[in-house]
PDB file of C-alpha atoms and ligand atoms in Angstrom:
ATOM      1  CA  UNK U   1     113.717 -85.054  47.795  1.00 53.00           C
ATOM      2  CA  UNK U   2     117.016 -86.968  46.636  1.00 54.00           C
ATOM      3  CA  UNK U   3     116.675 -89.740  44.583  1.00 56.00           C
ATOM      4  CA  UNK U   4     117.161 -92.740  46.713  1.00 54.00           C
ATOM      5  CA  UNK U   5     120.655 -94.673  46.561  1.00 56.00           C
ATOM      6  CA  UNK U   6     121.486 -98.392  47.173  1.00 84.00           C
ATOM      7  CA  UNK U   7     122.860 -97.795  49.999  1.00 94.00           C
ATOM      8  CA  UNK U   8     121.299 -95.936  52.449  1.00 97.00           C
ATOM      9  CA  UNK U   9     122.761 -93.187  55.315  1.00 98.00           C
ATOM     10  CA  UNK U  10     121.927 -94.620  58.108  1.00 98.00           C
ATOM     11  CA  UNK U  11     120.485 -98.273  58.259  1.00 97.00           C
ATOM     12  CA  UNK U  12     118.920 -99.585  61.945  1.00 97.00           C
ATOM     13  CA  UNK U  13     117.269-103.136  62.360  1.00 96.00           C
ATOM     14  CA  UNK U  14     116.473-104.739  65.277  1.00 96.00           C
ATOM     15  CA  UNK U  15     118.918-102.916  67.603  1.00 96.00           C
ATOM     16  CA  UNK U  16     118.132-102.692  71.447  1.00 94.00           C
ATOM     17  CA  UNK U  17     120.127-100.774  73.839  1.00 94.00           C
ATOM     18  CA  UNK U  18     119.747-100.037  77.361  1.00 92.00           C
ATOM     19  CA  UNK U  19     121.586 -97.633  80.285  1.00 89.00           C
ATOM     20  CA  UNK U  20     121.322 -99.243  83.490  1.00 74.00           C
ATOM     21  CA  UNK U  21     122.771 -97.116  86.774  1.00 70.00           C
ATOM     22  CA  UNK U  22     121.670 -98.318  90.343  1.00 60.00           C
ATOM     23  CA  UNK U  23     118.681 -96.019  90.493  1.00 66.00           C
ATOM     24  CA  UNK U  24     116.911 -96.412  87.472  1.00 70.00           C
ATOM     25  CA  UNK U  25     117.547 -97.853  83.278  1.00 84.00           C
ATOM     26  CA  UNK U  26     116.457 -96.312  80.407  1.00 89.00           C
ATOM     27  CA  UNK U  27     116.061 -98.658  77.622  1.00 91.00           C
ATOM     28  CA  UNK U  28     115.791 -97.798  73.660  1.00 94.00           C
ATOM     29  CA  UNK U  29     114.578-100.905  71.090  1.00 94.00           C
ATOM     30  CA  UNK U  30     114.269 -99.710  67.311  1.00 95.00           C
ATOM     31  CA  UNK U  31     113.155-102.047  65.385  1.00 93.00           C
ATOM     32  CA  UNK U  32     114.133-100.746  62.155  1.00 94.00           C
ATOM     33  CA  UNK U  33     114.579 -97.621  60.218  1.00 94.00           C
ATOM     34  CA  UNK U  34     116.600 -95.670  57.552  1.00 96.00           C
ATOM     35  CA  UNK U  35     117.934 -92.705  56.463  1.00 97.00           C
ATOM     36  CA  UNK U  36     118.921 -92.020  52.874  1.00 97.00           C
ATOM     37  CA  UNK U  37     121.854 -90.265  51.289  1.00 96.00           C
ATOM     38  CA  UNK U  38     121.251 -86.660  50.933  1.00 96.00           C
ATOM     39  CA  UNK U  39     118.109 -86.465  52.951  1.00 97.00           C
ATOM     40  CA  UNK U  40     117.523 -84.112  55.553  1.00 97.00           C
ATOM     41  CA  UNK U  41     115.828 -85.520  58.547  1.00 98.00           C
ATOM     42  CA  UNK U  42     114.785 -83.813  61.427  1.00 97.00           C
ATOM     43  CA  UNK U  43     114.827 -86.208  64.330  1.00 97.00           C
ATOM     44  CA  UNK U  44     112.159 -84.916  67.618  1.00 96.00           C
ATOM     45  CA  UNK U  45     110.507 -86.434  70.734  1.00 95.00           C
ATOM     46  CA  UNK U  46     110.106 -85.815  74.091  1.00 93.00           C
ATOM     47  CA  UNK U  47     112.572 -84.854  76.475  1.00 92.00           C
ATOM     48  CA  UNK U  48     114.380 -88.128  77.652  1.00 91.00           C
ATOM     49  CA  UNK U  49     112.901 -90.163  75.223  1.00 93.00           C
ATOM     50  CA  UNK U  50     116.237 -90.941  73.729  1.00 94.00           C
ATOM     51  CA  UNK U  51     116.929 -88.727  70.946  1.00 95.00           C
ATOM     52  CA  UNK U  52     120.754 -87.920  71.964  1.00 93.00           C
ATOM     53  CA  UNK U  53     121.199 -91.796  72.839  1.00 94.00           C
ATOM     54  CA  UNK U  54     120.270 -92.827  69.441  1.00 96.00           C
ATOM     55  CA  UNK U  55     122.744 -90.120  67.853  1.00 96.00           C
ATOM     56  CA  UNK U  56     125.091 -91.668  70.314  1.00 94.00           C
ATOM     57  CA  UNK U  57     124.585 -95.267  68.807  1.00 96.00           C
ATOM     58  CA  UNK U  58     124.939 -93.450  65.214  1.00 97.00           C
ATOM     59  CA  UNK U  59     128.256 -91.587  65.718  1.00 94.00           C
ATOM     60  CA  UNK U  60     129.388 -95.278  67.395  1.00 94.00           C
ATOM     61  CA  UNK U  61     129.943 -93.788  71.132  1.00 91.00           C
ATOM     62  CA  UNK U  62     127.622 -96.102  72.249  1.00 93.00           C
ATOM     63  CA  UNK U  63     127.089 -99.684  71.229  1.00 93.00           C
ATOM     64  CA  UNK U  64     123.952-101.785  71.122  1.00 94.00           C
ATOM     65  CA  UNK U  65     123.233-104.445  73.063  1.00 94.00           C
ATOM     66  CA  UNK U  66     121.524-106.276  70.009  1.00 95.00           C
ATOM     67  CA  UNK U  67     121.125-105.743  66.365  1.00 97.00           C
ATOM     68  CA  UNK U  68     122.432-103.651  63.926  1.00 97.00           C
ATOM     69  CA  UNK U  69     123.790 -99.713  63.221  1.00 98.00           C
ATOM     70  CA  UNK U  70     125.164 -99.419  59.716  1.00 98.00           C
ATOM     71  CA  UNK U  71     126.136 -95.963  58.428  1.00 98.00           C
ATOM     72  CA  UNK U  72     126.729 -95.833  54.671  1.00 97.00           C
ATOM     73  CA  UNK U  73     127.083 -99.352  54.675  1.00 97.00           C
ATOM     74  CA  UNK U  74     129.179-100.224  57.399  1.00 97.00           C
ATOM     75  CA  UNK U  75     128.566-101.718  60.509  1.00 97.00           C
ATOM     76  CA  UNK U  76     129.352-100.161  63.542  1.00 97.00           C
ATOM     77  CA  UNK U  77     128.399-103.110  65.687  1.00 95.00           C
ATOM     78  CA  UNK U  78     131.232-105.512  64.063  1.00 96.00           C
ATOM     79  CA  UNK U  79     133.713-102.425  64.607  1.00 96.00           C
ATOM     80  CA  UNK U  80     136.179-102.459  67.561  1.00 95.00           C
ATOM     81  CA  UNK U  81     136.005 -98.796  69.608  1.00 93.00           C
ATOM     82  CA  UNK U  82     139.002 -97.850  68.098  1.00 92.00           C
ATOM     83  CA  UNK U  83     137.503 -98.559  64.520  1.00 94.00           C
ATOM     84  CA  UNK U  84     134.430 -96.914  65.574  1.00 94.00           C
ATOM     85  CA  UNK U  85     136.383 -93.401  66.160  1.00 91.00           C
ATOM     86  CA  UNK U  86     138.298 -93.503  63.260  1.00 90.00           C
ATOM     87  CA  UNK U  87     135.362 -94.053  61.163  1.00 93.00           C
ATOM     88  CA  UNK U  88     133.477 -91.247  63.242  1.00 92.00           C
ATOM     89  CA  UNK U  89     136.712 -89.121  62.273  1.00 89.00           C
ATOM     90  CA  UNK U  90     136.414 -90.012  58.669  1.00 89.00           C
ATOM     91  CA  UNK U  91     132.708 -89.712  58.052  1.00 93.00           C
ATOM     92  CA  UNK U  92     130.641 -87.765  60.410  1.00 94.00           C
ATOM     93  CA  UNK U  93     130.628 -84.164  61.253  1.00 93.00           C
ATOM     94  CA  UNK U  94     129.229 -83.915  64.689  1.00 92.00           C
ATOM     95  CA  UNK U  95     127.695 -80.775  66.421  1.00 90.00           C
ATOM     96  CA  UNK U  96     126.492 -80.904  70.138  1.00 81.00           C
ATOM     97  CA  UNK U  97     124.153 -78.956  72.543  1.00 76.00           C
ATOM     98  CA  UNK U  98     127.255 -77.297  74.282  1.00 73.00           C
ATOM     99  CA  UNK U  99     129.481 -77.311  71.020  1.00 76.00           C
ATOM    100  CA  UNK U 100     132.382 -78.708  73.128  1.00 81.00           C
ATOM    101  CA  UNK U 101     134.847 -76.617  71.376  1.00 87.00           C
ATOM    102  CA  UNK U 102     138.382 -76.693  73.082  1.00 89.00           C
ATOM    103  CA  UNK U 103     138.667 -73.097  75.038  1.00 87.00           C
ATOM    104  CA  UNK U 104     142.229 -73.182  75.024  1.00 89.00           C
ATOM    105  CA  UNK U 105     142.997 -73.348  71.451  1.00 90.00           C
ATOM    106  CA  UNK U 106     142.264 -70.225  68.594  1.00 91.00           C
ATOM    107  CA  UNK U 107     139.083 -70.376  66.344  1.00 92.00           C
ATOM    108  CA  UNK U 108     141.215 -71.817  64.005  1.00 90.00           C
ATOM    109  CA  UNK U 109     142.799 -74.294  65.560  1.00 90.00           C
ATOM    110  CA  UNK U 110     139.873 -75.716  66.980  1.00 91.00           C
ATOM    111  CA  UNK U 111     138.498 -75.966  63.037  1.00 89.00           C
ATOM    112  CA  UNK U 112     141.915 -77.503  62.092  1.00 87.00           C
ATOM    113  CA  UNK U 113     141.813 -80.103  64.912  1.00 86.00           C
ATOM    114  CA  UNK U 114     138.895 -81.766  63.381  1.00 83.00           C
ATOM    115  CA  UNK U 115     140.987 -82.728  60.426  1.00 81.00           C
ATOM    116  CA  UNK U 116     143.909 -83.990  62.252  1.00 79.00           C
ATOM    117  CA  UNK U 117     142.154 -87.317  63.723  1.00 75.00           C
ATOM    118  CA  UNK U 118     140.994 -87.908  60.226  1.00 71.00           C
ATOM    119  CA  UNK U 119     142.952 -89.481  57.199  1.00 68.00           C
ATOM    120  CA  UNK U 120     140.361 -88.840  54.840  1.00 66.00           C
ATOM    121  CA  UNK U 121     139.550 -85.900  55.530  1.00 63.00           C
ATOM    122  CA  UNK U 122     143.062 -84.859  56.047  1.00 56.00           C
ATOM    123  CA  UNK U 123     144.010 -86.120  52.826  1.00 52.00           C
ATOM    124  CA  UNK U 124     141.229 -84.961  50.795  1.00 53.00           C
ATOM    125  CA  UNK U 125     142.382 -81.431  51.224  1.00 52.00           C
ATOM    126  CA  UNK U 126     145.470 -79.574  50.028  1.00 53.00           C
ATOM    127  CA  UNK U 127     145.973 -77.172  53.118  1.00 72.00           C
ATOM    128  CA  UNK U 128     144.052 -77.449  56.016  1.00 79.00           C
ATOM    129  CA  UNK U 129     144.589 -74.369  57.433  1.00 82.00           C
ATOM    130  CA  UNK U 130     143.196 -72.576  54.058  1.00 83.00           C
ATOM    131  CA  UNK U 131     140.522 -74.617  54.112  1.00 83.00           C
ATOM    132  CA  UNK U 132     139.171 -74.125  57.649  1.00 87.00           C
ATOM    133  CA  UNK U 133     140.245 -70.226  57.280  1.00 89.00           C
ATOM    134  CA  UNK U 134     137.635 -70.421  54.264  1.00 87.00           C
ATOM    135  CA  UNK U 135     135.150 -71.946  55.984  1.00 85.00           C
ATOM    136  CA  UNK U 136     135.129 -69.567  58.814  1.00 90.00           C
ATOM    137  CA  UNK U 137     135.212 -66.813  56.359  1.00 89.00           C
ATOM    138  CA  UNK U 138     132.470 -68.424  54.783  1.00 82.00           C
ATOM    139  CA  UNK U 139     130.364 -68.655  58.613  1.00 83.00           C
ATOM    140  CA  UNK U 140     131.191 -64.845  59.618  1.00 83.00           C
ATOM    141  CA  UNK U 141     133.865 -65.007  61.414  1.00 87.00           C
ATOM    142  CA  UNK U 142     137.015 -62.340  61.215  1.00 88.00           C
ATOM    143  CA  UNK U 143     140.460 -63.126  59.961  1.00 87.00           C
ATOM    144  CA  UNK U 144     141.420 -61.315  63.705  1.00 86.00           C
ATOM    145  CA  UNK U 145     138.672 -63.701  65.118  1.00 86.00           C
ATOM    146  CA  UNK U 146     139.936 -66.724  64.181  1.00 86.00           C
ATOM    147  CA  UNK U 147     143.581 -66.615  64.670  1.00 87.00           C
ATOM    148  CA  UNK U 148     144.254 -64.713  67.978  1.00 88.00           C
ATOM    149  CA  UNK U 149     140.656 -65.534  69.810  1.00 89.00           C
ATOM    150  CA  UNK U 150     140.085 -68.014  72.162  1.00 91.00           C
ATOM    151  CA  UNK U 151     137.104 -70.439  72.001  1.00 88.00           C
ATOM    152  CA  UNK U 152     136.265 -69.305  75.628  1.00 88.00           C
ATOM    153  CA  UNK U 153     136.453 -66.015  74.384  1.00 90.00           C
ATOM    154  CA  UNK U 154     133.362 -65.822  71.895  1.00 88.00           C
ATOM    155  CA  UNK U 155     129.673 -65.603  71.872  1.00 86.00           C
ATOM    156  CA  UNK U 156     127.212 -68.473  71.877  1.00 82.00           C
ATOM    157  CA  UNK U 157     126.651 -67.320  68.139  1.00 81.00           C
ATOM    158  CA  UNK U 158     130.245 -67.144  67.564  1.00 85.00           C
ATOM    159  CA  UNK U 159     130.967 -70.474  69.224  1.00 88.00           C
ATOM    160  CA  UNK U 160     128.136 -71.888  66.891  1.00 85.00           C
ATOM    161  CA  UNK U 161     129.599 -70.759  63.703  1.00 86.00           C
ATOM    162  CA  UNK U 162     133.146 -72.347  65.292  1.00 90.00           C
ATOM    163  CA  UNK U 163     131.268 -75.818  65.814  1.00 90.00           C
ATOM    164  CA  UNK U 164     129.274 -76.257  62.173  1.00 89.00           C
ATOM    165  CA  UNK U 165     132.335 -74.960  60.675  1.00 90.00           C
ATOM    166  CA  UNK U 166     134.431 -78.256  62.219  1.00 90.00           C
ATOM    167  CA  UNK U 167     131.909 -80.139  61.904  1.00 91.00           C
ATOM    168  CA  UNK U 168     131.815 -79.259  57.667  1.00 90.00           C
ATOM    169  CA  UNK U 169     135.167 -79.003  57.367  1.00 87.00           C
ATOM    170  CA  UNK U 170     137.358 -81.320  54.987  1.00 84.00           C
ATOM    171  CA  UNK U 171     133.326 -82.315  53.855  1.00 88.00           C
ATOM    172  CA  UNK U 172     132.372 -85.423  55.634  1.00 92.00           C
ATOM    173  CA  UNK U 173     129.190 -87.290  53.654  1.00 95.00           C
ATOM    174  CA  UNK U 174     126.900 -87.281  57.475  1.00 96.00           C
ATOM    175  CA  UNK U 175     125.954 -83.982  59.442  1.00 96.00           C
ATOM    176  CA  UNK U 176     125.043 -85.266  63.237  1.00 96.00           C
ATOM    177  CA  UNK U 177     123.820 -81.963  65.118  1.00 94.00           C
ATOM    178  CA  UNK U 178     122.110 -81.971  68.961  1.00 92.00           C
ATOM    179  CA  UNK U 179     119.943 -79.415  69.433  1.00 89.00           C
ATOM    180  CA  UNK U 180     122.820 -77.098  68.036  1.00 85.00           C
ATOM    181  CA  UNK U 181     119.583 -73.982  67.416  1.00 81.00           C
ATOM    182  CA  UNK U 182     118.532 -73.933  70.892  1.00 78.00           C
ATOM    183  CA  UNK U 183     120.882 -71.832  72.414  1.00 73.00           C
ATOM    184  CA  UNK U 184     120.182 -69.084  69.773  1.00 75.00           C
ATOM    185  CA  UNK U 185     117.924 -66.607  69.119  1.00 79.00           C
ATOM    186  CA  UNK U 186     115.191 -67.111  66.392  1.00 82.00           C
ATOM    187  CA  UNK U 187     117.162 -64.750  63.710  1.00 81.00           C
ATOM    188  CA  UNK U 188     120.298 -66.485  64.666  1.00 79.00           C
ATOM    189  CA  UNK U 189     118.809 -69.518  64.610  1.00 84.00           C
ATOM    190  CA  UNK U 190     117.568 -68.854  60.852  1.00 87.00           C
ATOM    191  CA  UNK U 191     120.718 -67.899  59.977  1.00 84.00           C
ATOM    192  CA  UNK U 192     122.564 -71.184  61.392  1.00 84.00           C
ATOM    193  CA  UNK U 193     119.464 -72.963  59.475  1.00 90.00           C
ATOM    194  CA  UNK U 194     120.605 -71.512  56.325  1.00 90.00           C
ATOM    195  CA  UNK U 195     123.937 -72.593  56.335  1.00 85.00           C
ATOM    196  CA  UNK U 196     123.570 -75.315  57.910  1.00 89.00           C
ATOM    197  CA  UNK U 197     121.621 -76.399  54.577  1.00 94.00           C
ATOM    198  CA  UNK U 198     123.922 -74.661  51.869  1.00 90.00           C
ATOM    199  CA  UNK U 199     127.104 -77.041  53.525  1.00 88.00           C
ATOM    200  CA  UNK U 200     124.822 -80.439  53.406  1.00 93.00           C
ATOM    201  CA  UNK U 201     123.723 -79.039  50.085  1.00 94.00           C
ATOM    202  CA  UNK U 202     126.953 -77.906  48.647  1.00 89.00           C
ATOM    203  CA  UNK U 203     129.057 -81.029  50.120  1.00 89.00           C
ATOM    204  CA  UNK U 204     125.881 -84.093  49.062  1.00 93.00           C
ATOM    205  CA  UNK U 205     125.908 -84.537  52.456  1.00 96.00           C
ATOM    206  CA  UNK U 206     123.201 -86.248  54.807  1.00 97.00           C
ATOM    207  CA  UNK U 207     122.101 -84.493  58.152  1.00 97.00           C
ATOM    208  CA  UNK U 208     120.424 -85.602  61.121  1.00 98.00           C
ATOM    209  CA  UNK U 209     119.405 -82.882  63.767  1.00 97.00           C
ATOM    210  CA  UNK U 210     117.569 -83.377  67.096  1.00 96.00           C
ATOM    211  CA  UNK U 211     115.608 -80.410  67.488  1.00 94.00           C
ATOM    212  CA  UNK U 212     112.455 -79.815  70.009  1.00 91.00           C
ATOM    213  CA  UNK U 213     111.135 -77.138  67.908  1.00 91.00           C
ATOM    214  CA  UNK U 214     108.586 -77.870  65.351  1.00 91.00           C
ATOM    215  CA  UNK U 215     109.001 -74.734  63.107  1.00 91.00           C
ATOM    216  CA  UNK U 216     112.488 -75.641  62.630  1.00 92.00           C
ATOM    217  CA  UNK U 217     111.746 -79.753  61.938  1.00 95.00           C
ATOM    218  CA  UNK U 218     109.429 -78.281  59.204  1.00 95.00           C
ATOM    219  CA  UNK U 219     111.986 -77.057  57.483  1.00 95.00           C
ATOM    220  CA  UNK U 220     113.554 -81.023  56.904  1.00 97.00           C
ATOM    221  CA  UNK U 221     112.764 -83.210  54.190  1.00 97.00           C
ATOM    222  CA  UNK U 222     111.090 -85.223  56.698  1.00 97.00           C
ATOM    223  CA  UNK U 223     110.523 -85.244  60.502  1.00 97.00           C
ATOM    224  CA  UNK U 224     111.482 -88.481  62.509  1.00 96.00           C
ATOM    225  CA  UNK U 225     109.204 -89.075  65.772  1.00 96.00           C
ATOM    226  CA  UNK U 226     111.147 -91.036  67.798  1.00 95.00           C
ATOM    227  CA  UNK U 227     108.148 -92.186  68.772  1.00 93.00           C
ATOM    228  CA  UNK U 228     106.818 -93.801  65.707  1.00 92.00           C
ATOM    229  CA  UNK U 229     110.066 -95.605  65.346  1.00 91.00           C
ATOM    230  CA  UNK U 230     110.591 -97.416  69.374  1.00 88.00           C
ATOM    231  CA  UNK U 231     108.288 -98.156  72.077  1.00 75.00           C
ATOM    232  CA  UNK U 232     108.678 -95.503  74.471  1.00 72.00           C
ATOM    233  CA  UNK U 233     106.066 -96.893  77.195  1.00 67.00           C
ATOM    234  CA  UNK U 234     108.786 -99.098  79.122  1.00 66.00           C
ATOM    235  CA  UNK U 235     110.697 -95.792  80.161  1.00 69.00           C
ATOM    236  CA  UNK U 236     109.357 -92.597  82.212  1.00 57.00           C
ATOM    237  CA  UNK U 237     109.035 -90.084  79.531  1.00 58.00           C
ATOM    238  CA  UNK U 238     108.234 -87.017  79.760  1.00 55.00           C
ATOM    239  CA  UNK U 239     104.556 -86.261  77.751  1.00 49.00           C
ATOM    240  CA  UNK U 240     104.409 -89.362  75.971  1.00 44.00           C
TER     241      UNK U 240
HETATM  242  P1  ADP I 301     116.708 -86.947  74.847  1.00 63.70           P
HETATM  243  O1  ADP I 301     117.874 -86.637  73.983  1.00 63.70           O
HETATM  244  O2  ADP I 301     115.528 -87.448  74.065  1.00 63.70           O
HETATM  245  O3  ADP I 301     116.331 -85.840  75.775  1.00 63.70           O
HETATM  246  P2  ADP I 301     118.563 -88.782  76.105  1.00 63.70           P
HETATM  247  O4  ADP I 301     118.966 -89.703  75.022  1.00 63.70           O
HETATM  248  O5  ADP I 301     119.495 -87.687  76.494  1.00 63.70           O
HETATM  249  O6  ADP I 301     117.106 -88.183  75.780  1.00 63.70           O
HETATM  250  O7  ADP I 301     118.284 -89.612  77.424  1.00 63.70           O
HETATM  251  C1  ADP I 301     117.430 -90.742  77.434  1.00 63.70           C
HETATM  252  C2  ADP I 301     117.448 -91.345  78.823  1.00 63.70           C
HETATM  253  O8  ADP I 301     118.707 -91.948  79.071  1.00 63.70           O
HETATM  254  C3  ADP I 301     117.201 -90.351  79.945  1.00 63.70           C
HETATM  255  O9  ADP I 301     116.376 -90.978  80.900  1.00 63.70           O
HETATM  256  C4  ADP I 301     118.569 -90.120  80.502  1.00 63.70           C
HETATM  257  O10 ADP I 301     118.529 -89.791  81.869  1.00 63.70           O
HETATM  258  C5  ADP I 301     119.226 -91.474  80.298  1.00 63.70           C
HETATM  259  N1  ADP I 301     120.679 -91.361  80.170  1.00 63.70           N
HETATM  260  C6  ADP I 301     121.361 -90.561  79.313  1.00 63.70           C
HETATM  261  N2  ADP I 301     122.691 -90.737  79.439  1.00 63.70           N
HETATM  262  C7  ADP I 301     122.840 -91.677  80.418  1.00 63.70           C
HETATM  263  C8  ADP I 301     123.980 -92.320  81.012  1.00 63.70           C
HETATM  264  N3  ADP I 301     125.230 -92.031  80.619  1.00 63.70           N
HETATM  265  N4  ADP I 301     123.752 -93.243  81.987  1.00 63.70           N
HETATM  266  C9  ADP I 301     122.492 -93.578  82.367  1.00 63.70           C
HETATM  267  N5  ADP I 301     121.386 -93.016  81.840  1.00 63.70           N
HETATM  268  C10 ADP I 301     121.546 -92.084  80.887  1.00 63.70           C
END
């Protein structure tokens, strides 16, 4: 486990959000919890119970209706949107369910584009291209690959490598991932695992994944329930 710092990764008190559509609401209230620097948390729950919404509230695409969301000790809720999406630029890596990779642009230009809405990260490196080249190299992807192939062009396996590798590049300190195993089969999804860990581990980083399956959540430093965190009983859930 990583010695604790001051200030922690991710820092949640009191905070209370709610989706409300014409048919039904789904409401999340956490009254507090925290995640410290360098840890690797695994977060689970059921399905619906909020797990994407709170690592909406984290990466500041969503904003609580009370209390507060700090990320290494700064305060999303005091942020204006546009602050809110250059820090997400800056800081946090983000992988989704679907990857959301741009199909139109090469390998390496979707890698690349990660750097470009993000001063810090675009200034901590000499050469972004190099850099992103490296890291692909580093994921298994071909020099061929990544120049003159599509996104839309790869495998779920390739487009998985293509979405940790923008998320790591140009080493932001916080690792976000949705579900980003479930797509993959189980050596794959060992495989992703692995370096999934060696990039937290070799950049200090902290990660938070969202991940329904418990043999993979044992492989954290610790497994987060939403459940043990927020009162799930005001919302239909499924199993809880
Ligand atoms: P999980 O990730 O745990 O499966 P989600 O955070 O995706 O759960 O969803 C929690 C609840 O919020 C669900 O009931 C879902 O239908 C609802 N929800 C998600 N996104 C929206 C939205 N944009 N508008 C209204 N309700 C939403």
């Amino acid at each position: 486990m990583p010695m604790a710092d001051a200030v922690p990764a991710i820092s949640i008190a009191d905070l209370s959000f709610q989706f409300s559509n014409n048919t039904r609401s789904f409401s999340l209230k956490i009254s507090s919890f925290k995640i410290e620097k360098g840890e690797r948390v695994a977060l689970v729950g059921p399905s619906g119970s909020g797990k994407s919404t709170l690592l909406g509230l984290i990466c500041g695409v969503l904003s609580p209706l009370d209390g507060s969301v700090c990320v290494l000790g700064h305060h999303l809720e005091k942020m204006s949107g546009r602050e809110r999406d250059r820090f997400r630029a800056n800081t946090i890596g983000v992988i989704f369910q679907q990857f959301n990779l741009l199909p139109y642009l090469s390998v390496l230009d979707n890698v690349v584009l990660a750097l470009e809405f993000s001063k810090h990260r675009h200034l901590s490196i000499s050469n972004k291209q190099s850099k992103a080249e490296k890291l692909l190299t580093f994921l298994g992807l071909g020099e061929a690959e990544m120049r003159h192939q599509k996104a839309s062009q790869l495998s779920v396996g390739q487009q998985q490598r293509v979405a940790a590798a923008r998320a790591f590049v140009g080493e932001p300190p916080l690792i976000i991932a949705d579900e980003p195993t479930s797509a993959l089969d189980q050596d794959r999804q060992a495989e992703f695992l692995e370096t999934l860990f060696s990039q937290q581990k070799a950049n200090d980083a902290t990660l938070l994944m969202v991940t329904h399956d418990l043999t993979v959540a044992k492989q954290f430093d610790r497994v987060l329930d939403l459940r043990d965190i927020c009162d799930l009983s005001k919302n239909q859930v499924a199993g809880s």
